[in-house]
Amino acid sequence: VLKLFKLLHRTRQGVFKNDTKALEAARQKINEEFRNNRDETSEEKINELLKIAADVEVILRTSVIQAVHTDSDKIVLIPRKDLLQDNTPYLDKPTKR
């Protein structure tokens, strides 16, 4: 449980880097969720909660992207290495297998 708690906080720091409001909101939400379920004793429920927390970490790491308003009508996206993937080249004439 502690390992996952720390992992969520590390992921939060990477995902929301340089965004103090988002960092603080994510910190509070993580801490609140773990605190609310601190007294849980059912092994089945604990495993379910751990699965949810692990899924949240994956979604944060792979789906959330930062954006910065640079002008009234422009937004600059700041991708992380976790989000960048190799792209498959486009082929006008696909090959048959």
PDB file of C-alpha atoms in Angstrom:
ATOM      1  CA  VAL A   1       0.000   0.000   0.000  1.00  0.00           C
ATOM      2  CA  LEU A   2       2.791   2.399   0.944  1.00  0.00           C
ATOM      3  CA  LYS A   3       4.697   1.584  -2.249  1.00  0.00           C
ATOM      4  CA  LEU A   4       1.652   2.477  -4.366  1.00  0.00           C
ATOM      5  CA  PHE A   5       1.034   5.623  -2.323  1.00  0.00           C
ATOM      6  CA  LYS A   6       4.593   6.790  -3.005  1.00  0.00           C
ATOM      7  CA  LEU A   7       4.342   5.837  -6.683  1.00  0.00           C
ATOM      8  CA  LEU A   8       1.193   7.926  -7.094  1.00  0.00           C
ATOM      9  CA  HIS A   9       2.931  10.930  -5.539  1.00  0.00           C
ATOM     10  CA  ARG A  10       6.004  10.492  -7.773  1.00  0.00           C
ATOM     11  CA  THR A  11       3.771  10.241 -10.828  1.00  0.00           C
ATOM     12  CA  ARG A  12       1.847  13.325  -9.708  1.00  0.00           C
ATOM     13  CA  GLN A  13       5.104  15.277  -9.451  1.00  0.00           C
ATOM     14  CA  GLY A  14       6.128  14.323 -12.972  1.00  0.00           C
ATOM     15  CA  VAL A  15       2.739  14.792 -14.605  1.00  0.00           C
ATOM     16  CA  PHE A  16       1.944  18.181 -13.061  1.00  0.00           C
ATOM     17  CA  LYS A  17       5.497  19.547 -12.966  1.00  0.00           C
ATOM     18  CA  ASN A  18       5.595  23.376 -12.647  1.00  0.00           C
ATOM     19  CA  ASP A  19       1.811  23.563 -12.037  1.00  0.00           C
ATOM     20  CA  THR A  20       1.438  24.349  -8.351  1.00  0.00           C
ATOM     21  CA  LYS A  21      -2.384  24.314  -8.330  1.00  0.00           C
ATOM     22  CA  ALA A  22      -2.618  20.905 -10.009  1.00  0.00           C
ATOM     23  CA  LEU A  23       0.202  19.502  -7.846  1.00  0.00           C
ATOM     24  CA  GLU A  24      -1.563  20.578  -4.668  1.00  0.00           C
ATOM     25  CA  ALA A  25      -4.997  19.382  -5.825  1.00  0.00           C
ATOM     26  CA  ALA A  26      -3.606  15.966  -6.794  1.00  0.00           C
ATOM     27  CA  ARG A  27      -1.693  15.702  -3.501  1.00  0.00           C
ATOM     28  CA  GLN A  28      -4.819  16.447  -1.507  1.00  0.00           C
ATOM     29  CA  LYS A  29      -6.928  13.964  -3.499  1.00  0.00           C
ATOM     30  CA  ILE A  30      -4.383  11.136  -3.164  1.00  0.00           C
ATOM     31  CA  ASN A  31      -3.996  11.731   0.555  1.00  0.00           C
ATOM     32  CA  GLU A  32      -7.765  12.008   1.059  1.00  0.00           C
ATOM     33  CA  GLU A  33      -8.507   8.740  -0.752  1.00  0.00           C
ATOM     34  CA  PHE A  34      -5.872   6.814   1.198  1.00  0.00           C
ATOM     35  CA  ARG A  35      -6.974   8.417   4.484  1.00  0.00           C
ATOM     36  CA  ASN A  36     -10.654   7.585   3.847  1.00  0.00           C
ATOM     37  CA  ASN A  37      -9.804   3.904   3.383  1.00  0.00           C
ATOM     38  CA  ARG A  38      -7.137   3.664   6.090  1.00  0.00           C
ATOM     39  CA  ASP A  39      -9.253   1.504   8.410  1.00  0.00           C
ATOM     40  CA  GLU A  40     -10.357  -0.982   5.730  1.00  0.00           C
ATOM     41  CA  THR A  41      -9.839  -4.582   6.913  1.00  0.00           C
ATOM     42  CA  SER A  42     -11.481  -6.636   4.160  1.00  0.00           C
ATOM     43  CA  GLU A  43      -8.734  -8.174   2.028  1.00  0.00           C
ATOM     44  CA  GLU A  44     -11.030  -8.245  -0.996  1.00  0.00           C
ATOM     45  CA  LYS A  45     -11.875  -4.542  -0.665  1.00  0.00           C
ATOM     46  CA  ILE A  46      -8.206  -3.635  -0.106  1.00  0.00           C
ATOM     47  CA  ASN A  47      -7.184  -5.496  -3.275  1.00  0.00           C
ATOM     48  CA  GLU A  48      -9.943  -3.715  -5.202  1.00  0.00           C
ATOM     49  CA  LEU A  49      -8.789  -0.313  -3.918  1.00  0.00           C
ATOM     50  CA  LEU A  50      -5.164  -1.124  -4.788  1.00  0.00           C
ATOM     51  CA  LYS A  51      -6.219  -2.078  -8.317  1.00  0.00           C
ATOM     52  CA  ILE A  52      -8.062   1.221  -8.684  1.00  0.00           C
ATOM     53  CA  ALA A  53      -5.038   3.163  -7.425  1.00  0.00           C
ATOM     54  CA  ALA A  54      -2.723   1.323  -9.840  1.00  0.00           C
ATOM     55  CA  ASP A  55      -5.112   2.079 -12.707  1.00  0.00           C
ATOM     56  CA  VAL A  56      -5.194   5.759 -11.741  1.00  0.00           C
ATOM     57  CA  GLU A  57      -1.387   5.867 -11.771  1.00  0.00           C
ATOM     58  CA  VAL A  58      -1.283   4.378 -15.279  1.00  0.00           C
ATOM     59  CA  ILE A  59      -3.919   6.809 -16.560  1.00  0.00           C
ATOM     60  CA  LEU A  60      -2.095   9.792 -15.062  1.00  0.00           C
ATOM     61  CA  ARG A  61       1.222   8.664 -16.512  1.00  0.00           C
ATOM     62  CA  THR A  62      -0.024   7.789 -19.997  1.00  0.00           C
ATOM     63  CA  SER A  63      -2.999  10.070 -20.670  1.00  0.00           C
ATOM     64  CA  VAL A  64      -2.615  13.422 -18.928  1.00  0.00           C
ATOM     65  CA  ILE A  65      -0.782  16.155 -20.822  1.00  0.00           C
ATOM     66  CA  GLN A  66       0.027  19.696 -19.714  1.00  0.00           C
ATOM     67  CA  ALA A  67      -0.997  22.698 -21.784  1.00  0.00           C
ATOM     68  CA  VAL A  68      -0.053  26.359 -21.398  1.00  0.00           C
ATOM     69  CA  HIS A  69      -2.015  29.342 -22.706  1.00  0.00           C
ATOM     70  CA  THR A  70       0.475  31.448 -24.675  1.00  0.00           C
ATOM     71  CA  ASP A  71      -1.996  33.819 -26.290  1.00  0.00           C
ATOM     72  CA  SER A  72      -5.721  34.430 -26.135  1.00  0.00           C
ATOM     73  CA  ASP A  73      -6.261  31.832 -28.861  1.00  0.00           C
ATOM     74  CA  LYS A  74      -3.180  29.610 -28.583  1.00  0.00           C
ATOM     75  CA  ILE A  75      -2.281  26.694 -26.353  1.00  0.00           C
ATOM     76  CA  VAL A  76       1.109  24.980 -26.257  1.00  0.00           C
ATOM     77  CA  LEU A  77       1.131  21.301 -25.299  1.00  0.00           C
ATOM     78  CA  ILE A  78       4.030  20.023 -23.209  1.00  0.00           C
ATOM     79  CA  PRO A  79       4.371  16.276 -23.818  1.00  0.00           C
ATOM     80  CA  ARG A  80       6.357  14.006 -21.521  1.00  0.00           C
ATOM     81  CA  LYS A  81       8.499  11.095 -22.693  1.00  0.00           C
ATOM     82  CA  ASP A  82       5.890   8.650 -21.341  1.00  0.00           C
ATOM     83  CA  LEU A  83       3.364  10.031 -23.824  1.00  0.00           C
ATOM     84  CA  LEU A  84       5.556   9.995 -26.908  1.00  0.00           C
ATOM     85  CA  GLN A  85       5.304   6.849 -28.967  1.00  0.00           C
ATOM     86  CA  ASP A  86       6.783   5.724 -32.254  1.00  0.00           C
ATOM     87  CA  ASN A  87       4.404   6.452 -35.058  1.00  0.00           C
ATOM     88  CA  THR A  88       3.675   3.947 -37.808  1.00  0.00           C
ATOM     89  CA  PRO A  89       4.510   5.466 -41.203  1.00  0.00           C
ATOM     90  CA  TYR A  90       1.639   6.052 -43.574  1.00  0.00           C
ATOM     91  CA  LEU A  91       1.583   3.923 -46.729  1.00  0.00           C
ATOM     92  CA  ASP A  92      -0.416   4.952 -49.819  1.00  0.00           C
ATOM     93  CA  LYS A  93      -0.530   1.339 -50.969  1.00  0.00           C
ATOM     94  CA  PRO A  94      -0.732  -1.101 -48.072  1.00  0.00           C
ATOM     95  CA  THR A  95       1.023  -4.387 -48.626  1.00  0.00           C
ATOM     96  CA  LYS A  96      -0.968  -7.601 -48.576  1.00  0.00           C
ATOM     97  CA  ARG A  97       0.021 -10.400 -46.239  1.00  0.00           C
TER      98      ARG A  97
END
